[in-house]
Amino acid sequence: MASTFTVKEVPTKPFDGQKPGTSGLRKRVKVFEQANYTENFVQATLSAIPDGPAGATLIVGGDGRYFLKEAIQKIIRLAAGNKVKKLIIGQNGILSTPAASNLIRKRKATGGILLTASHNPGGPDNDFGLKYNMNNGGPAPESVTEKIYQITTTIASYQQADLPDVDLSKLGTTQFGDYTIEVIDPVDDYVILMKEIFDFDLLKNFFKKRPDFKVLFDSMNGVTGPYNQRLLVTELGLPQSSVMNSVPSEDFGGGHPDPNLTYAHDLVERVEKENIDFGAASDGDGDRNMIIGKGAFVNPSDSVALIAAYADAIPYFKKAGLKGLARSMPTSGALDRVAKKKGIKLFEVPTGWKFFGNLMDAGQCSLCGEESFGTGSDHIREKDGVWAIIAWLSIVAFASETNPKVGLNDILNKHYSEYGRNYFSRYDFEEVDSVGAGKMMAHLTEFINNKSNVGKKLDAYEVALADNFEYTDPIDGSVSKNQGIRIIFKDGSRVIFRLSGTGSQGATVRLYVEKYVEKDYTVDTQTAIQDLIKLALDLSKLVEFTGRKEPTVIT
């Protein structure tokens, strides 16, 4: 290996549309494969690092999708060209988003470049993504993503070192002059963290007492395969049959690595057919989760509420206590009821993990969640799928101390008997005509702006509040407006409308429906909320404006 290198300034021209969101830049692989496209965006990212790239230490890795390894070699050369001091890279480029967040914090790194398009499909004809995380381990704020974008609009050259490819399969350090590449085991540090948070002895004892308790974790051929292999099989001693789709694949085995009842259908079928007590799935980059069992489904809104209710089952929370709880606005109010009973402050924030991160950095929040299968705590600054799944195994083990044969439905029903149940469902209407969707939202805006509608009866429900959700961040004072139209009823039920992705593929209308009941908590969700769905469709005139009679996905 060469001990020194030369840096070349390569002329380039801007590409349109390199505007990253909180989740970074996501485009088709073929877009990233264009000459200079990836280099332009990586150069812009390096240039936008708040204290500059010179002397920086960066964590690098991703979810194993197609184009990952080529992109990392480009990052290695560009980082050297920009005087970065050190890159710490997951072996074979593999690093889950939660593990990357942990490493940034543990190694006190400047930040990290994560190569993922999360739960989007992978492969040569599908998606790729790049995002930058800050030194707190969380996604870059808007000030940084906007700076990246501005640089991409004027970029004229990038700095690239003439380095050979680095063997990412080989653990250890490679030195080029003062520039260091360290290839690490992507799982080791994360396992250490999980063992600091959870009581692994409690879990091991539970599985010894309940050898009949069947677990099945579907990694969906995403990044969490090696993590689950180590944690469930090696550490907890579960049989190899407890994991499925555990080898990361460039196209996620041809599947859609999104852990919900639609896309994790192989897991859902096996759980029912094989009488699995505890089934779980995580997405492409490992930050989302789904928990199911035979005849049981843990709604993500309920999931965060139950983790809060069972905080004593998790040593990390029992020791430090819960400083605060938070949920995204569309997420059901199940968490609010736990917060109220425990006397803990609750925050309702817009959709986007950065809002949770601000609260956590200020010591205001210990546990948070969102309805889109994301749950997390202040152990890192990203949502964490594997963490949530071990949290749920801990709840089962803890509950089994008083009820040895306990199952998921027992735990859910006990919670509902104490707190009542927030029936919750999300209807996604994808690729809707943007003009029609816009007219529907304008019609709803007219409704909420007419203050005489407050107190009005809509079918059996009385309107208590109608607005477009606005959030003033209690930490930095920033204001986020137009975060979703809310109609909240006197009994605590809600209907919420959000519009996203008004691009060439049309818009996605998201309808969230929530109904609170104190006692009748064993009814099927869709049956329980049927009247509210009808009310929401009538009120919004969704069918009339969009021509869509059925949602694309029901969660």
Short mmCIF file of C-alpha atoms in Angstrom, two decimals, residues 98-435:
data_model
loop_
_atom_site.label_atom_id
_atom_site.label_comp_id
_atom_site.label_asym_id
_atom_site.label_seq_id
_atom_site.Cartn_x
_atom_site.Cartn_y
_atom_site.Cartn_z
CA PRO A 98 -28.38 2.89 15.01
CA ALA A 99 -24.90 1.31 15.24
CA ALA A 100 -23.44 4.25 13.28
CA SER A 101 -25.11 6.71 15.66
CA ASN A 102 -23.63 4.82 18.61
CA LEU A 103 -20.14 4.77 17.07
CA ILE A 104 -20.18 8.51 16.35
CA ARG A 105 -20.96 9.14 20.01
CA LYS A 106 -18.62 6.48 21.42
CA ARG A 107 -15.62 7.42 19.27
CA LYS A 108 -16.35 11.15 19.67
CA ALA A 109 -16.28 11.42 15.88
CA THR A 110 -16.91 14.61 13.91
CA GLY A 111 -19.88 12.91 12.24
CA GLY A 112 -20.78 10.10 9.89
CA ILE A 113 -21.68 9.40 6.28
CA LEU A 114 -24.44 6.79 6.11
CA LEU A 115 -25.17 4.97 2.86
CA THR A 116 -28.80 3.92 2.96
CA ALA A 117 -32.23 4.51 1.47
CA SER A 118 -33.77 3.01 4.63
CA HIS A 119 -36.85 0.85 3.89
CA ASN A 120 -36.85 1.51 0.12
CA PRO A 121 -36.10 -1.46 -2.20
CA GLY A 122 -32.50 -1.98 -3.38
CA GLY A 123 -30.78 -3.28 -6.51
CA PRO A 124 -29.55 -1.77 -9.79
CA ASP A 125 -33.03 -0.52 -10.74
CA ASN A 126 -34.02 0.70 -7.28
CA ASP A 127 -32.86 3.22 -4.68
CA PHE A 128 -29.63 4.39 -3.09
CA GLY A 129 -29.08 7.10 -0.51
CA LEU A 130 -26.45 9.15 1.32
CA LYS A 131 -26.91 11.14 4.51
CA TYR A 132 -24.73 12.99 6.99
CA ASN A 133 -25.06 12.62 10.76
CA MET A 134 -23.67 15.15 13.24
CA ASN A 135 -21.34 14.67 16.21
CA ASN A 136 -24.34 13.91 18.48
CA GLY A 137 -25.05 10.87 16.28
CA GLY A 138 -28.25 12.36 14.88
CA PRO A 139 -29.27 13.44 11.38
CA ALA A 140 -27.91 16.75 10.10
CA PRO A 141 -30.21 19.70 10.87
CA GLU A 142 -31.72 21.85 8.15
CA SER A 143 -28.92 24.44 8.43
CA VAL A 144 -26.40 21.78 7.34
CA THR A 145 -28.57 20.03 4.72
CA GLU A 146 -29.38 23.42 3.19
CA LYS A 147 -25.66 24.26 3.05
CA ILE A 148 -24.97 20.93 1.32
CA TYR A 149 -27.66 21.73 -1.24
CA GLN A 150 -26.37 25.26 -1.88
CA ILE A 151 -22.88 23.89 -2.53
CA THR A 152 -24.27 21.32 -5.02
CA THR A 153 -25.84 24.15 -7.06
CA THR A 154 -22.53 25.94 -7.67
CA ILE A 155 -19.89 23.18 -7.41
CA ALA A 156 -17.14 23.47 -10.05
CA SER A 157 -14.63 20.86 -8.82
CA TYR A 158 -13.94 18.23 -6.18
CA GLN A 159 -10.75 17.16 -4.38
CA GLN A 160 -9.82 13.51 -4.93
CA ALA A 161 -6.79 11.51 -3.79
CA ASP A 162 -5.15 8.95 -6.09
CA LEU A 163 -5.64 6.00 -3.75
CA PRO A 164 -6.10 2.32 -4.62
CA ASP A 165 -9.27 0.52 -3.47
CA VAL A 166 -9.18 -0.41 0.21
CA ASP A 167 -10.07 -4.03 1.09
CA LEU A 168 -13.21 -3.54 3.20
CA SER A 169 -13.46 -7.25 4.04
CA LYS A 170 -10.27 -7.14 6.12
CA LEU A 171 -10.44 -5.90 9.72
CA GLY A 172 -7.67 -3.56 10.77
CA THR A 173 -5.98 -0.27 9.93
CA THR A 174 -4.58 1.00 6.63
CA GLN A 175 -2.36 4.08 6.67
CA PHE A 176 -1.74 6.54 3.84
CA GLY A 177 0.63 9.12 5.31
CA ASP A 178 -1.39 10.90 8.03
CA TYR A 179 -4.67 9.49 6.71
CA THR A 180 -6.07 6.42 8.51
CA ILE A 181 -8.70 3.91 7.38
CA GLU A 182 -9.91 1.61 10.17
CA VAL A 183 -12.16 -1.29 9.19
CA ILE A 184 -14.09 -2.54 12.24
CA ASP A 185 -16.53 -5.29 13.15
CA PRO A 186 -19.86 -3.47 12.74
CA VAL A 187 -21.60 -5.44 15.49
CA ASP A 188 -19.17 -5.43 18.46
CA ASP A 189 -19.81 -1.95 19.87
CA TYR A 190 -23.55 -2.24 19.39
CA VAL A 191 -23.69 -5.51 21.34
CA ILE A 192 -21.74 -3.86 24.19
CA LEU A 193 -24.31 -1.03 24.20
CA MET A 194 -27.30 -3.41 24.29
CA LYS A 195 -25.77 -5.32 27.21
CA GLU A 196 -25.37 -2.04 29.11
CA ILE A 197 -29.05 -1.15 28.52
CA PHE A 198 -30.85 -4.47 29.02
CA ASP A 199 -30.75 -7.27 31.61
CA PHE A 200 -29.42 -10.17 29.53
CA ASP A 201 -29.52 -12.48 32.57
CA LEU A 202 -33.27 -11.84 32.91
CA LEU A 203 -33.70 -12.70 29.22
CA LYS A 204 -31.56 -15.85 29.40
CA ASN A 205 -33.44 -17.07 32.49
CA PHE A 206 -36.76 -16.44 30.76
CA PHE A 207 -35.77 -18.56 27.75
CA LYS A 208 -34.51 -21.32 30.09
CA LYS A 209 -37.85 -21.34 31.93
CA ARG A 210 -39.84 -21.16 28.69
CA PRO A 211 -38.01 -23.43 26.21
CA ASP A 212 -41.33 -23.67 24.34
CA PHE A 213 -41.40 -19.86 23.74
CA LYS A 214 -40.74 -19.44 20.02
CA VAL A 215 -39.03 -16.33 18.65
CA LEU A 216 -38.65 -15.43 14.97
CA PHE A 217 -36.78 -12.31 13.85
CA ASP A 218 -36.97 -11.34 10.16
CA SER A 219 -34.08 -9.10 9.09
CA MET A 220 -35.62 -8.85 5.61
CA ASN A 221 -32.13 -9.38 4.11
CA GLY A 222 -31.22 -5.96 5.47
CA VAL A 223 -28.41 -4.79 7.68
CA THR A 224 -29.66 -6.24 10.99
CA GLY A 225 -28.94 -9.89 10.09
CA PRO A 226 -25.45 -9.97 11.68
CA TYR A 227 -26.71 -8.03 14.73
CA ASN A 228 -29.59 -10.44 15.35
CA GLN A 229 -27.38 -13.46 14.78
CA ARG A 230 -25.00 -12.23 17.48
CA LEU A 231 -27.60 -10.98 19.97
CA LEU A 232 -30.27 -13.68 19.71
CA VAL A 233 -28.26 -16.77 18.79
CA THR A 234 -24.80 -16.16 20.24
CA GLU A 235 -25.61 -14.03 23.30
CA LEU A 236 -29.09 -15.28 24.28
CA GLY A 237 -28.58 -18.86 23.10
CA LEU A 238 -31.70 -19.07 20.94
CA PRO A 239 -31.75 -21.70 18.16
CA GLN A 240 -30.66 -20.75 14.63
CA SER A 241 -34.29 -21.18 13.58
CA SER A 242 -35.08 -17.96 15.52
CA VAL A 243 -33.69 -15.79 12.72
CA MET A 244 -34.73 -15.55 9.08
CA ASN A 245 -33.48 -13.59 6.05
CA SER A 246 -30.41 -12.77 8.12
CA VAL A 247 -27.82 -12.37 5.35
CA PRO A 248 -27.64 -8.78 4.00
CA SER A 249 -28.30 -8.69 0.29
CA GLU A 250 -27.74 -5.95 -2.30
CA ASP A 251 -31.39 -6.17 -3.37
CA PHE A 252 -32.80 -7.35 -0.01
CA GLY A 253 -33.55 -10.75 -1.51
CA GLY A 254 -35.78 -9.07 -4.09
CA GLY A 255 -38.08 -7.85 -1.31
CA HIS A 256 -39.21 -4.51 0.06
CA PRO A 257 -37.39 -4.13 3.41
CA ASP A 258 -40.18 -2.28 5.21
CA PRO A 259 -41.35 -4.00 8.42
CA ASN A 260 -45.13 -3.84 8.19
CA LEU A 261 -47.92 -6.38 7.76
CA THR A 262 -47.89 -5.91 3.97
CA TYR A 263 -44.18 -6.24 3.14
CA ALA A 264 -43.15 -8.64 5.93
CA HIS A 265 -45.76 -11.14 4.72
CA ASP A 266 -43.36 -14.13 4.90
CA LEU A 267 -42.88 -13.48 8.61
CA VAL A 268 -46.61 -12.90 9.20
CA GLU A 269 -47.49 -16.20 7.49
CA ARG A 270 -44.87 -18.16 9.43
CA VAL A 271 -45.89 -16.66 12.78
CA GLU A 272 -49.49 -17.81 12.28
CA LYS A 273 -48.66 -21.17 10.68
CA GLU A 274 -45.90 -22.17 13.13
CA ASN A 275 -47.54 -20.76 16.30
CA ILE A 276 -44.69 -18.33 16.91
CA ASP A 277 -45.05 -16.52 20.27
CA PHE A 278 -42.89 -13.53 19.36
CA GLY A 279 -42.24 -12.37 15.80
CA ALA A 280 -40.29 -9.26 14.85
CA ALA A 281 -38.93 -7.53 11.77
CA SER A 282 -36.61 -4.63 11.06
CA ASP A 283 -36.04 -2.59 7.91
CA GLY A 284 -33.13 -2.14 5.45
CA ASP A 285 -30.94 0.03 7.69
CA GLY A 286 -32.21 -1.26 11.04
CA ASP A 287 -33.97 1.77 12.48
CA ARG A 288 -37.59 0.56 12.22
CA ASN A 289 -39.32 -2.39 13.87
CA MET A 290 -42.51 -4.41 13.95
CA ILE A 291 -43.65 -6.70 16.78
CA ILE A 292 -46.22 -9.48 16.23
CA GLY A 293 -47.18 -12.85 17.67
CA LYS A 294 -49.71 -15.51 16.76
CA GLY A 295 -53.00 -13.62 16.77
CA ALA A 296 -51.25 -10.48 18.07
CA PHE A 297 -50.04 -7.22 16.53
CA VAL A 298 -48.37 -4.46 18.52
CA ASN A 299 -49.37 -1.17 16.94
CA PRO A 300 -46.30 1.15 16.88
CA SER A 301 -48.26 3.81 18.80
CA ASP A 302 -49.01 1.26 21.53
CA SER A 303 -45.44 -0.04 21.43
CA VAL A 304 -43.83 3.15 22.76
CA ALA A 305 -46.61 3.51 25.36
CA LEU A 306 -46.02 -0.01 26.70
CA ILE A 307 -42.23 0.42 26.80
CA ALA A 308 -42.86 3.56 28.91
CA ALA A 309 -45.30 1.67 31.16
CA TYR A 310 -42.78 -1.16 31.63
CA ALA A 311 -39.72 1.10 32.00
CA ASP A 312 -38.70 -0.80 35.15
CA ALA A 313 -38.10 -3.91 33.00
CA ILE A 314 -35.15 -2.06 31.41
CA PRO A 315 -32.19 -1.31 33.73
CA TYR A 316 -31.17 1.73 31.64
CA PHE A 317 -34.51 3.41 32.47
CA LYS A 318 -34.85 2.02 35.99
CA LYS A 319 -31.49 3.52 36.93
CA ALA A 320 -31.90 6.98 35.35
CA GLY A 321 -35.70 7.29 35.36
CA LEU A 322 -37.75 8.66 32.47
CA LYS A 323 -36.85 12.35 31.99
CA GLY A 324 -39.58 12.91 29.44
CA LEU A 325 -41.61 11.16 26.76
CA ALA A 326 -42.27 12.27 23.18
CA ARG A 327 -44.26 11.20 20.15
CA SER A 328 -44.81 12.52 16.66
CA MET A 329 -48.11 14.38 16.23
CA PRO A 330 -49.86 11.70 14.08
CA THR A 331 -48.92 8.96 16.60
CA SER A 332 -51.80 8.01 18.90
CA GLY A 333 -52.26 9.44 22.37
CA ALA A 334 -51.61 6.09 24.10
CA LEU A 335 -48.25 7.44 25.31
CA ASP A 336 -49.95 10.56 26.72
CA ARG A 337 -52.00 8.41 29.09
CA VAL A 338 -48.90 6.67 30.48
CA ALA A 339 -47.13 10.04 30.84
CA LYS A 340 -50.09 11.49 32.75
CA LYS A 341 -50.36 8.53 35.12
CA LYS A 342 -46.62 8.50 35.82
CA GLY A 343 -46.40 12.30 36.12
CA ILE A 344 -43.85 12.59 33.29
CA LYS A 345 -43.68 15.48 30.83
CA LEU A 346 -44.89 14.65 27.31
CA PHE A 347 -43.89 16.38 24.06
CA GLU A 348 -45.89 16.23 20.83
CA VAL A 349 -43.58 17.03 17.90
CA PRO A 350 -43.77 17.13 14.08
CA THR A 351 -42.80 14.06 12.07
CA GLY A 352 -38.99 13.87 11.86
CA TRP A 353 -36.45 12.33 14.26
CA LYS A 354 -34.45 15.57 14.59
CA PHE A 355 -37.19 17.00 16.84
CA PHE A 356 -36.67 14.13 19.30
CA GLY A 357 -32.89 14.62 19.08
CA ASN A 358 -33.14 18.25 20.21
CA LEU A 359 -35.14 17.20 23.29
CA MET A 360 -32.71 14.38 24.08
CA ASP A 361 -29.60 16.56 23.75
CA ALA A 362 -31.20 18.97 26.23
CA GLY A 363 -31.91 16.12 28.69
CA GLN A 364 -35.68 16.54 28.27
CA CYS A 365 -36.60 13.18 26.71
CA SER A 366 -35.67 9.54 27.44
CA LEU A 367 -38.09 7.63 25.19
CA CYS A 368 -39.93 8.46 21.98
CA GLY A 369 -41.80 6.95 19.08
CA GLU A 370 -43.68 7.49 15.87
CA GLU A 371 -46.52 5.61 14.24
CA SER A 372 -44.40 4.68 11.21
CA PHE A 373 -42.71 1.78 13.08
CA GLY A 374 -39.99 3.93 14.66
CA THR A 375 -39.15 3.70 18.37
CA GLY A 376 -36.08 4.88 20.24
CA SER A 377 -34.48 6.30 23.35
CA ASP A 378 -31.68 8.66 24.30
CA HIS A 379 -29.04 5.90 24.12
CA ILE A 380 -28.43 7.15 20.54
CA ARG A 381 -29.91 9.85 18.29
CA GLU A 382 -31.68 7.66 15.73
CA LYS A 383 -34.65 5.35 16.03
CA ASP A 384 -33.50 1.81 16.75
CA GLY A 385 -35.28 -1.30 15.53
CA VAL A 386 -33.16 -3.94 17.27
CA TRP A 387 -33.25 -1.98 20.55
CA ALA A 388 -37.08 -1.86 20.40
CA ILE A 389 -37.27 -5.60 19.81
CA ILE A 390 -35.01 -6.41 22.78
CA ALA A 391 -37.07 -3.94 24.84
CA TRP A 392 -40.17 -5.99 23.99
CA LEU A 393 -38.47 -9.29 24.82
CA SER A 394 -37.54 -7.67 28.15
CA ILE A 395 -41.19 -6.72 28.76
CA VAL A 396 -42.27 -10.32 28.11
CA ALA A 397 -39.54 -11.67 30.43
CA PHE A 398 -40.46 -9.14 33.13
CA ALA A 399 -44.21 -9.88 32.87
CA SER A 400 -43.53 -13.63 33.05
CA GLU A 401 -42.22 -13.20 36.61
CA THR A 402 -45.86 -12.79 37.74
CA ASN A 403 -47.55 -14.67 34.87
CA PRO A 404 -45.26 -17.55 33.80
CA LYS A 405 -47.20 -18.34 30.61
CA VAL A 406 -47.65 -14.71 29.50
CA GLY A 407 -48.02 -13.86 25.81
CA LEU A 408 -48.18 -10.63 23.79
CA ASN A 409 -51.98 -10.41 23.90
CA ASP A 410 -51.96 -10.84 27.70
CA ILE A 411 -49.56 -7.90 27.99
CA LEU A 412 -51.59 -5.73 25.59
CA ASN A 413 -54.94 -6.51 27.24
CA LYS A 414 -53.57 -5.86 30.74
CA HIS A 415 -52.34 -2.46 29.53
CA TYR A 416 -55.69 -1.64 27.89
CA SER A 417 -57.58 -2.61 31.04
CA GLU A 418 -55.51 -0.07 32.98
CA TYR A 419 -55.22 2.77 30.45
CA GLY A 420 -58.01 2.16 27.94
CA ARG A 421 -57.25 1.64 24.27
CA ASN A 422 -56.41 4.12 21.52
CA TYR A 423 -57.59 2.33 18.37
CA PHE A 424 -55.37 3.68 15.60
CA SER A 425 -54.96 3.18 11.87
CA ARG A 426 -53.25 4.96 8.98
CA TYR A 427 -54.62 4.97 5.43
CA ASP A 428 -52.12 5.83 2.68
CA PHE A 429 -53.46 6.94 -0.69
CA GLU A 430 -50.33 6.85 -2.88
CA GLU A 431 -49.68 8.48 -6.27
CA VAL A 432 -52.82 10.58 -6.06
CA ASP A 433 -53.26 13.41 -8.58
CA SER A 434 -51.44 16.39 -6.98
CA VAL A 435 -54.04 18.95 -8.08
#
